[in-house]
mmCIF file of C-alpha atoms in Angstrom:
data_model
loop_
_atom_site.group_PDB
_atom_site.id
_atom_site.type_symbol
_atom_site.label_atom_id
_atom_site.label_comp_id
_atom_site.label_asym_id
_atom_site.label_seq_id
_atom_site.Cartn_x
_atom_site.Cartn_y
_atom_site.Cartn_z
ATOM 1 C CA MET A 1 -7.331 -47.317 -14.388
ATOM 2 C CA GLY A 2 -4.874 -46.536 -11.545
ATOM 3 C CA ASN A 3 -2.013 -46.009 -13.999
ATOM 4 C CA ILE A 4 -4.174 -43.741 -16.144
ATOM 5 C CA THR A 5 -5.148 -41.659 -13.105
ATOM 6 C CA GLU A 6 -1.597 -41.401 -11.932
ATOM 7 C CA ALA A 7 -0.402 -40.355 -15.370
ATOM 8 C CA TYR A 8 -3.147 -37.699 -15.520
ATOM 9 C CA ARG A 9 -2.068 -36.306 -12.138
ATOM 10 C CA LYS A 10 1.545 -36.153 -13.225
ATOM 11 C CA ASN A 11 0.620 -34.349 -16.436
ATOM 12 C CA GLU A 12 -1.509 -31.871 -14.471
ATOM 13 C CA ALA A 13 1.342 -31.262 -12.032
ATOM 14 C CA ILE A 14 3.792 -30.632 -14.865
ATOM 15 C CA LYS A 15 1.292 -28.311 -16.550
ATOM 16 C CA GLN A 16 0.751 -26.344 -13.355
ATOM 17 C CA GLY A 17 4.491 -26.111 -12.724
ATOM 18 C CA LEU A 18 5.013 -24.665 -16.221
ATOM 19 C CA ILE A 19 2.187 -22.180 -15.688
ATOM 20 C CA ILE A 20 3.787 -21.062 -12.393
ATOM 21 C CA ILE A 21 7.113 -20.436 -14.088
ATOM 22 C CA ILE A 22 5.539 -18.684 -17.083
ATOM 23 C CA ALA A 23 3.419 -16.476 -14.829
ATOM 24 C CA GLY A 24 6.403 -15.486 -12.690
ATOM 25 C CA LEU A 25 8.516 -14.699 -15.763
ATOM 26 C CA ALA A 26 5.704 -12.703 -17.493
ATOM 27 C CA ILE A 27 4.971 -10.523 -14.450
ATOM 28 C CA ALA A 28 8.709 -9.988 -13.674
ATOM 29 C CA VAL A 29 9.437 -8.926 -17.249
ATOM 30 C CA GLY A 30 6.332 -6.699 -17.293
ATOM 31 C CA LEU A 31 7.347 -5.030 -14.078
ATOM 32 C CA ASN A 32 11.113 -4.678 -14.457
ATOM 33 C CA MET A 33 11.319 -3.918 -18.152
ATOM 34 C CA PHE A 34 8.159 -1.936 -18.840
ATOM 35 C CA LEU A 35 6.181 -0.689 -15.823
ATOM 36 C CA ILE A 36 8.823 0.206 -13.213
ATOM 37 C CA PRO A 37 11.122 2.145 -15.607
ATOM 38 C CA ALA A 38 8.157 4.195 -16.831
ATOM 39 C CA ASP A 39 6.626 4.845 -13.320
ATOM 40 C CA VAL A 40 3.522 2.982 -14.489
ATOM 41 C CA PHE A 41 1.888 0.729 -11.918
ATOM 42 C CA SER A 42 0.650 -2.816 -12.122
ATOM 43 C CA VAL A 43 -2.529 -4.313 -10.703
ATOM 44 C CA GLY A 44 -3.200 -5.450 -7.133
ATOM 45 C CA VAL A 45 -0.433 -6.262 -4.703
ATOM 46 C CA ASN A 46 2.194 -5.905 -7.436
ATOM 47 C CA GLY A 47 1.159 -2.282 -7.910
ATOM 48 C CA ILE A 48 0.973 -1.643 -4.204
ATOM 49 C CA SER A 49 4.448 -3.181 -3.863
ATOM 50 C CA GLN A 50 5.698 -0.839 -6.574
ATOM 51 C CA LEU A 51 4.215 2.159 -4.720
ATOM 52 C CA ILE A 52 5.739 1.189 -1.360
ATOM 53 C CA SER A 53 9.171 0.421 -2.902
ATOM 54 C CA GLY A 54 9.097 3.696 -4.881
ATOM 55 C CA VAL A 55 8.028 5.903 -1.954
ATOM 56 C CA LEU A 56 10.631 4.363 0.409
ATOM 57 C CA ALA A 57 13.379 4.861 -2.190
ATOM 58 C CA LYS A 58 12.467 8.458 -3.039
ATOM 59 C CA ALA A 59 11.486 9.750 0.395
ATOM 60 C CA PHE A 60 13.750 7.772 2.753
ATOM 61 C CA ASN A 61 16.435 6.334 0.481
ATOM 62 C CA ILE A 62 15.460 2.843 1.635
ATOM 63 C CA ASN A 63 15.860 0.361 -1.229
ATOM 64 C CA ILE A 64 13.736 -2.718 -0.707
ATOM 65 C CA GLY A 65 12.895 -4.428 -4.006
ATOM 66 C CA THR A 66 9.377 -4.823 -5.380
ATOM 67 C CA GLY A 67 9.725 -8.591 -5.298
ATOM 68 C CA VAL A 68 10.309 -8.626 -1.535
ATOM 69 C CA TRP A 69 7.181 -6.527 -0.903
ATOM 70 C CA ILE A 70 5.134 -8.764 -3.186
ATOM 71 C CA PHE A 71 5.958 -11.751 -0.978
ATOM 72 C CA ILE A 72 5.360 -9.915 2.359
ATOM 73 C CA LEU A 73 2.002 -8.428 1.343
ATOM 74 C CA ASN A 74 0.721 -11.772 0.049
ATOM 75 C CA ILE A 75 1.040 -13.516 3.413
ATOM 76 C CA PRO A 76 -2.277 -12.211 4.969
ATOM 77 C CA ILE A 77 -4.148 -12.586 1.664
ATOM 78 C CA ALA A 78 -2.971 -16.191 1.447
ATOM 79 C CA ILE A 79 -4.797 -16.893 4.687
ATOM 80 C CA LEU A 80 -8.045 -15.588 3.075
ATOM 81 C CA GLY A 81 -7.421 -17.823 0.081
ATOM 82 C CA TRP A 82 -6.902 -20.854 2.320
ATOM 83 C CA ILE A 83 -10.272 -20.237 3.960
ATOM 84 C CA LYS A 84 -12.305 -19.335 0.847
ATOM 85 C CA LEU A 85 -10.626 -21.056 -2.095
ATOM 86 C CA GLY A 86 -9.226 -24.206 -0.502
ATOM 87 C CA ARG A 87 -5.858 -25.708 0.261
ATOM 88 C CA SER A 88 -4.788 -26.743 -3.232
ATOM 89 C CA ALA A 89 -5.532 -23.387 -4.914
ATOM 90 C CA THR A 90 -3.823 -21.480 -2.118
ATOM 91 C CA ILE A 91 -0.641 -23.605 -2.239
ATOM 92 C CA LEU A 92 -0.388 -23.188 -5.987
ATOM 93 C CA SER A 93 -0.997 -19.437 -5.641
ATOM 94 C CA LEU A 94 1.752 -19.169 -3.012
ATOM 95 C CA LEU A 95 4.127 -21.027 -5.304
ATOM 96 C CA THR A 96 3.256 -18.532 -8.028
ATOM 97 C CA VAL A 97 3.866 -15.641 -5.628
ATOM 98 C CA LEU A 98 7.244 -17.156 -4.803
ATOM 99 C CA SER A 99 7.969 -17.483 -8.545
ATOM 100 C CA VAL A 100 7.018 -13.878 -9.141
ATOM 101 C CA SER A 101 9.090 -12.620 -6.196
ATOM 102 C CA VAL A 102 12.222 -14.567 -7.233
ATOM 103 C CA MET A 103 11.901 -13.641 -10.893
ATOM 104 C CA THR A 104 11.376 -9.958 -10.019
ATOM 105 C CA ILE A 105 14.485 -9.982 -7.771
ATOM 106 C CA VAL A 106 16.675 -11.893 -10.310
ATOM 107 C CA ILE A 107 15.618 -10.077 -13.523
ATOM 108 C CA PRO A 108 17.255 -6.596 -13.583
ATOM 109 C CA VAL A 109 15.304 -3.369 -14.078
ATOM 110 C CA VAL A 110 15.990 -2.433 -17.674
ATOM 111 C CA GLN A 111 14.268 0.199 -19.853
ATOM 112 C CA VAL A 112 13.304 -1.376 -23.170
ATOM 113 C CA THR A 113 11.535 1.724 -24.508
ATOM 114 C CA ASP A 114 11.077 5.259 -23.306
ATOM 115 C CA ASN A 115 7.515 5.410 -24.701
ATOM 116 C CA PRO A 116 5.243 5.405 -21.623
ATOM 117 C CA LEU A 117 2.205 4.311 -23.623
ATOM 118 C CA MET A 118 4.038 1.294 -25.020
ATOM 119 C CA ASN A 119 5.325 0.458 -21.540
ATOM 120 C CA ALA A 120 1.793 0.668 -20.088
ATOM 121 C CA ILE A 121 0.264 -1.554 -22.795
ATOM 122 C CA ILE A 122 2.980 -4.253 -22.853
ATOM 123 C CA GLY A 123 3.318 -4.329 -19.082
ATOM 124 C CA GLY A 124 -0.453 -4.628 -18.672
ATOM 125 C CA VAL A 125 -0.772 -7.362 -21.263
ATOM 126 C CA LEU A 126 2.006 -9.427 -19.653
ATOM 127 C CA SER A 127 0.380 -9.091 -16.231
ATOM 128 C CA GLY A 128 -3.010 -10.081 -17.669
ATOM 129 C CA LEU A 129 -1.459 -13.077 -19.416
ATOM 130 C CA ALA A 130 -0.018 -14.328 -16.152
ATOM 131 C CA ILE A 131 -3.158 -13.713 -14.094
ATOM 132 C CA GLY A 132 -5.510 -15.175 -16.752
ATOM 133 C CA LEU A 133 -3.453 -18.348 -17.239
ATOM 134 C CA THR A 134 -3.181 -19.116 -13.496
ATOM 135 C CA MET A 135 -6.919 -18.476 -12.977
ATOM 136 C CA LYS A 136 -7.819 -20.727 -15.938
ATOM 137 C CA TYR A 137 -6.011 -23.590 -14.230
ATOM 138 C CA GLY A 138 -7.653 -23.096 -10.850
ATOM 139 C CA PHE A 139 -5.249 -20.858 -8.886
ATOM 140 C CA SER A 140 -3.933 -17.307 -9.089
ATOM 141 C CA THR A 141 -0.877 -15.062 -8.918
ATOM 142 C CA GLY A 142 -1.853 -14.206 -5.346
ATOM 143 C CA GLY A 143 -2.679 -10.836 -3.889
ATOM 144 C CA MET A 144 -5.792 -9.054 -5.146
ATOM 145 C CA ASP A 145 -6.398 -11.882 -7.622
ATOM 146 C CA ILE A 146 -7.469 -14.021 -4.676
ATOM 147 C CA VAL A 147 -9.737 -11.209 -3.397
ATOM 148 C CA SER A 148 -11.221 -10.855 -6.920
ATOM 149 C CA LEU A 149 -11.840 -14.577 -7.156
ATOM 150 C CA VAL A 150 -13.571 -14.635 -3.749
ATOM 151 C CA LEU A 151 -15.755 -11.640 -4.690
ATOM 152 C CA SER A 152 -16.457 -13.120 -8.144
ATOM 153 C CA LYS A 153 -17.811 -16.313 -6.563
ATOM 154 C CA THR A 154 -19.979 -14.198 -4.247
ATOM 155 C CA THR A 155 -21.295 -11.577 -6.707
ATOM 156 C CA GLY A 156 -21.124 -13.407 -10.058
ATOM 157 C CA ARG A 157 -19.290 -10.471 -11.698
ATOM 158 C CA THR A 158 -16.292 -11.087 -13.908
ATOM 159 C CA VAL A 159 -12.866 -11.152 -12.358
ATOM 160 C CA GLY A 160 -11.597 -8.472 -14.711
ATOM 161 C CA SER A 161 -14.275 -5.915 -13.751
ATOM 162 C CA LEU A 162 -13.709 -6.556 -9.996
ATOM 163 C CA MET A 163 -9.982 -6.149 -10.448
ATOM 164 C CA PHE A 164 -10.487 -2.777 -12.128
ATOM 165 C CA ILE A 165 -12.681 -1.524 -9.242
ATOM 166 C CA ILE A 166 -10.226 -2.760 -6.591
ATOM 167 C CA ASN A 167 -7.314 -1.095 -8.423
ATOM 168 C CA LEU A 168 -8.839 2.369 -8.456
ATOM 169 C CA PHE A 169 -6.855 2.878 -5.190
ATOM 170 C CA ILE A 170 -3.595 2.245 -7.026
ATOM 171 C CA ILE A 171 -4.543 4.757 -9.729
ATOM 172 C CA ALA A 172 -5.347 7.459 -7.150
ATOM 173 C CA ALA A 173 -2.145 6.735 -5.159
ATOM 174 C CA ALA A 174 -0.085 6.886 -8.346
ATOM 175 C CA GLY A 175 -1.489 10.336 -9.078
ATOM 176 C CA PHE A 176 -0.941 11.791 -5.573
ATOM 177 C CA LEU A 177 2.455 10.236 -4.872
ATOM 178 C CA PHE A 178 4.066 10.407 -8.281
ATOM 179 C CA SER A 179 2.256 12.284 -11.073
ATOM 180 C CA TRP A 180 -1.184 12.345 -12.646
ATOM 181 C CA GLU A 181 0.442 11.363 -15.906
ATOM 182 C CA SER A 182 1.627 8.140 -14.192
ATOM 183 C CA ALA A 183 -1.948 7.654 -12.991
ATOM 184 C CA LEU A 184 -3.349 8.025 -16.491
ATOM 185 C CA TYR A 185 -0.888 5.498 -17.927
ATOM 186 C CA THR A 186 -1.651 3.187 -14.997
ATOM 187 C CA ILE A 187 -5.335 3.286 -16.001
ATOM 188 C CA ILE A 188 -4.323 2.129 -19.491
ATOM 189 C CA SER A 189 -2.109 -0.613 -18.066
ATOM 190 C CA ILE A 190 -4.772 -1.917 -15.647
ATOM 191 C CA PHE A 191 -7.411 -1.789 -18.434
ATOM 192 C CA CYS A 192 -5.176 -3.911 -20.666
ATOM 193 C CA THR A 193 -4.638 -6.371 -17.845
ATOM 194 C CA THR A 194 -8.316 -6.789 -17.068
ATOM 195 C CA GLN A 195 -9.211 -7.242 -20.720
ATOM 196 C CA VAL A 196 -6.617 -9.977 -21.169
ATOM 197 C CA VAL A 197 -7.755 -11.658 -17.956
ATOM 198 C CA ASP A 198 -11.394 -11.759 -19.100
ATOM 199 C CA LYS A 199 -10.347 -13.148 -22.523
ATOM 200 C CA ILE A 200 -8.438 -16.014 -20.965
ATOM 201 C CA HIS A 201 -10.452 -16.664 -17.799
ATOM 202 C CA THR A 202 -13.836 -17.256 -19.295
ATOM 203 C CA SER A 203 -15.585 -19.141 -16.448
ATOM 204 C CA HIS A 204 -18.054 -16.299 -15.841
ATOM 205 C CA GLN A 205 -18.905 -15.554 -19.474
ATOM 206 C CA LYS A 206 -22.150 -17.397 -20.233
ATOM 207 C CA VAL A 207 -23.633 -18.641 -23.475
ATOM 208 C CA THR A 208 -26.860 -20.487 -24.346
ATOM 209 C CA ALA A 209 -26.549 -23.680 -26.393
ATOM 210 C CA PHE A 210 -29.337 -25.141 -28.518
ATOM 211 C CA ILE A 211 -28.581 -28.768 -29.480
ATOM 212 C CA MET A 212 -30.700 -30.400 -32.180
ATOM 213 C CA THR A 213 -30.433 -34.188 -32.170
ATOM 214 C CA ASN A 214 -32.276 -37.432 -32.989
ATOM 215 C CA ARG A 215 -30.370 -39.298 -30.283
ATOM 216 C CA THR A 216 -31.778 -37.429 -27.325
ATOM 217 C CA GLU A 217 -31.085 -39.829 -24.436
ATOM 218 C CA GLU A 218 -27.539 -40.661 -25.586
ATOM 219 C CA VAL A 219 -26.663 -36.927 -25.881
ATOM 220 C CA ILE A 220 -28.207 -36.085 -22.504
ATOM 221 C CA PHE A 221 -26.262 -38.906 -20.820
ATOM 222 C CA SER A 222 -22.995 -37.966 -22.454
ATOM 223 C CA VAL A 223 -23.350 -34.299 -21.488
ATOM 224 C CA GLN A 224 -24.273 -35.164 -17.906
ATOM 225 C CA GLN A 225 -21.141 -37.293 -17.629
ATOM 226 C CA SER A 226 -18.997 -34.374 -18.809
ATOM 227 C CA ILE A 227 -20.415 -31.180 -17.261
ATOM 228 C CA VAL A 228 -22.809 -30.367 -14.410
ATOM 229 C CA ARG A 229 -25.490 -28.138 -15.896
ATOM 230 C CA GLY A 230 -29.279 -28.156 -16.103
ATOM 231 C CA MET A 231 -30.971 -28.834 -19.459
ATOM 232 C CA THR A 232 -34.398 -28.129 -20.880
ATOM 233 C CA LEU A 233 -35.857 -30.478 -23.525
ATOM 234 C CA LEU A 234 -37.922 -28.808 -26.243
ATOM 235 C CA PRO A 235 -39.835 -30.420 -29.151
ATOM 236 C CA GLY A 236 -38.868 -29.493 -32.686
ATOM 237 C CA THR A 237 -39.445 -30.308 -36.328
ATOM 238 C CA GLY A 238 -36.893 -30.040 -39.146
ATOM 239 C CA VAL A 239 -38.390 -27.852 -41.880
ATOM 240 C CA PHE A 240 -36.410 -29.509 -44.652
ATOM 241 C CA SER A 241 -36.823 -33.121 -43.525
ATOM 242 C CA ARG A 242 -40.220 -32.679 -41.829
ATOM 243 C CA LYS A 243 -38.949 -35.073 -39.147
ATOM 244 C CA ASP A 244 -39.303 -34.592 -35.386
ATOM 245 C CA VAL A 245 -36.134 -33.690 -33.532
ATOM 246 C CA SER A 246 -35.365 -32.888 -29.927
ATOM 247 C CA VAL A 247 -33.943 -29.487 -28.974
ATOM 248 C CA ILE A 248 -31.842 -29.440 -25.805
ATOM 249 C CA MET A 249 -31.374 -25.933 -24.373
ATOM 250 C CA MET A 250 -28.770 -25.219 -21.725
ATOM 251 C CA VAL A 251 -26.713 -22.312 -20.406
ATOM 252 C CA VAL A 252 -22.970 -22.963 -19.900
ATOM 253 C CA THR A 253 -19.824 -20.871 -19.458
ATOM 254 C CA ARG A 254 -17.425 -20.332 -22.367
ATOM 255 C CA TYR A 255 -14.906 -22.380 -20.418
ATOM 256 C CA GLU A 256 -17.262 -25.400 -20.667
ATOM 257 C CA LEU A 257 -17.952 -25.050 -24.396
ATOM 258 C CA TYR A 258 -15.204 -27.434 -25.516
ATOM 259 C CA ASP A 259 -16.342 -30.147 -23.106
ATOM 260 C CA LEU A 260 -19.977 -29.670 -24.232
ATOM 261 C CA GLU A 261 -19.019 -29.979 -27.944
ATOM 262 C CA GLN A 262 -16.998 -33.146 -27.306
ATOM 263 C CA ALA A 263 -19.780 -34.714 -25.216
ATOM 264 C CA VAL A 264 -22.447 -33.999 -27.832
ATOM 265 C CA TYR A 265 -20.488 -35.299 -30.822
ATOM 266 C CA ASN A 266 -19.306 -38.396 -28.965
ATOM 267 C CA ALA A 267 -23.042 -39.326 -28.680
ATOM 268 C CA ASP A 268 -24.311 -37.946 -32.004
ATOM 269 C CA ASP A 269 -21.850 -36.837 -34.708
ATOM 270 C CA LYS A 270 -24.751 -35.428 -36.765
ATOM 271 C CA ALA A 271 -26.075 -33.126 -34.018
ATOM 272 C CA PHE A 272 -26.478 -29.443 -34.754
ATOM 273 C CA ILE A 273 -25.359 -26.953 -32.063
ATOM 274 C CA ASN A 274 -26.222 -23.249 -32.040
ATOM 275 C CA ILE A 275 -24.371 -21.038 -29.517
ATOM 276 C CA ILE A 276 -25.853 -17.669 -28.531
ATOM 277 C CA PRO A 277 -24.151 -15.089 -26.209
ATOM 278 C CA THR A 278 -25.981 -14.691 -22.902
ATOM 279 C CA GLN A 279 -25.938 -11.291 -21.216
ATOM 280 C CA THR A 280 -27.438 -12.114 -17.814
ATOM 281 C CA VAL A 281 -28.823 -15.180 -16.039
ATOM 282 C CA PHE A 282 -31.391 -14.954 -13.236
ATOM 283 C CA GLY A 283 -32.164 -17.842 -10.947
ATOM 284 C CA GLN A 284 -30.016 -20.849 -10.096
ATOM 285 C CA PHE A 285 -26.806 -21.111 -12.091
ATOM 286 C CA TRP A 286 -24.534 -23.660 -10.412
ATOM 287 C CA SER A 287 -21.215 -22.255 -9.220
ATOM 288 C CA GLU A 288 -18.006 -24.345 -9.125
ATOM 289 C CA ASP A 289 -18.665 -25.207 -5.481
ATOM 290 C CA ASP A 290 -22.221 -26.353 -6.350
ATOM 291 C CA GLN A 291 -20.891 -28.497 -9.195
ATOM 292 C CA LYS A 292 -18.342 -30.173 -6.919
ATOM 293 C CA LYS A 293 -21.086 -31.095 -4.451
ATOM 294 C CA ILE A 294 -23.290 -32.500 -7.227
ATOM 295 C CA ARG A 295 -20.403 -34.559 -8.613
ATOM 296 C CA ALA A 296 -19.603 -35.845 -5.140
ATOM 297 C CA SER A 297 -23.268 -36.864 -4.558
ATOM 298 C CA ARG A 298 -23.298 -38.683 -7.885
ATOM 299 C CA VAL A 299 -20.193 -40.633 -6.933
ATOM 300 C CA GLU A 300 -21.666 -41.541 -3.555
ATOM 301 C CA GLY A 301 -24.856 -42.718 -5.259
ATOM 302 C CA LEU A 302 -23.003 -45.190 -7.473
#
C-alpha cells in the first residue's frame, strides 16, 4: 500500500509540474505573440501588468517587462491565497507565476498576425487554457485567479463569470489609456478566456443524476467511497419488466461525473444512469472544504 501511495504522489507531482510548464508557456505565447503586439489586454494581473508596462514605456520611456510586473503584483495576492486556499495550492500557484514570468521574459515579443480580432481570440483562448488547466488540478496561475477562486467558494458563482466582472477595470483602463478599439478587442479576449475556463474548470457546474439499479446497497456504498454527496432513494418500477427497481437521485458537479460513473458501474454494470443539467441548487450543497471535513471524519471513525 505504501509503494502504491508513493507512486501515486510521484505521478501527481509530475502531472502538476507539466501543468505548470504548459500554463507558463501558453500564457507567455498568448501575451508576447498575440495580445501585446495588438495592444489587446489579458485577464487579471497579467492584463494589469501589460497596462503598467505599456504606460511606463510610452509616458516615461521606462522599459520594465510584463513578466517582471506579473511576479511583483502576485506577491500580496499570494498571501491571500495562503490564508484562504491553503499552503499546497498557494505554493503551486507561485510556481506557476514564476513559470509565467520566466517564460514571458524569455519568449520574445513577435507579431504573428496583424489581425487584432485573431490576436484577441487566440490570446484569450491560450490564457483560458492555462487558467482552466491549473484550476482543474487544484491551484491557479496566480493573481486574480486566486481572488476569483476565493469569491467562487464564498458566492457559489462560476469562476469565469467572476473573472469577467473583476476584469471590467482592465477593459475601462485599456479604453482610457490606449484606445477604445483596444478596449473592445480586450472584451473579446477576456470573454474567450472566461468561456474556456468554465469549459475546463467544471467544479461549479451542477447536474442531477438518476441511477436505476437492482443492487441498491452495493451502488450506494461504492458511490460513498468515491465521492462525498448526499443521495435520495426513490422507489421505481420498470415498465417493460414490471420489476421493482431503486432510483438513486443525487446532485453532483460535472467534475465528479466520471468518478460517479466508475463507482456505479463497479457495483452494478447493468445500472442505468440519466444525467440532467441543473440550473440552480438551493440548500446545502457541500463545498470542497465541507467534503474534506467529512472525509476526515470518516477516516477518524474507522
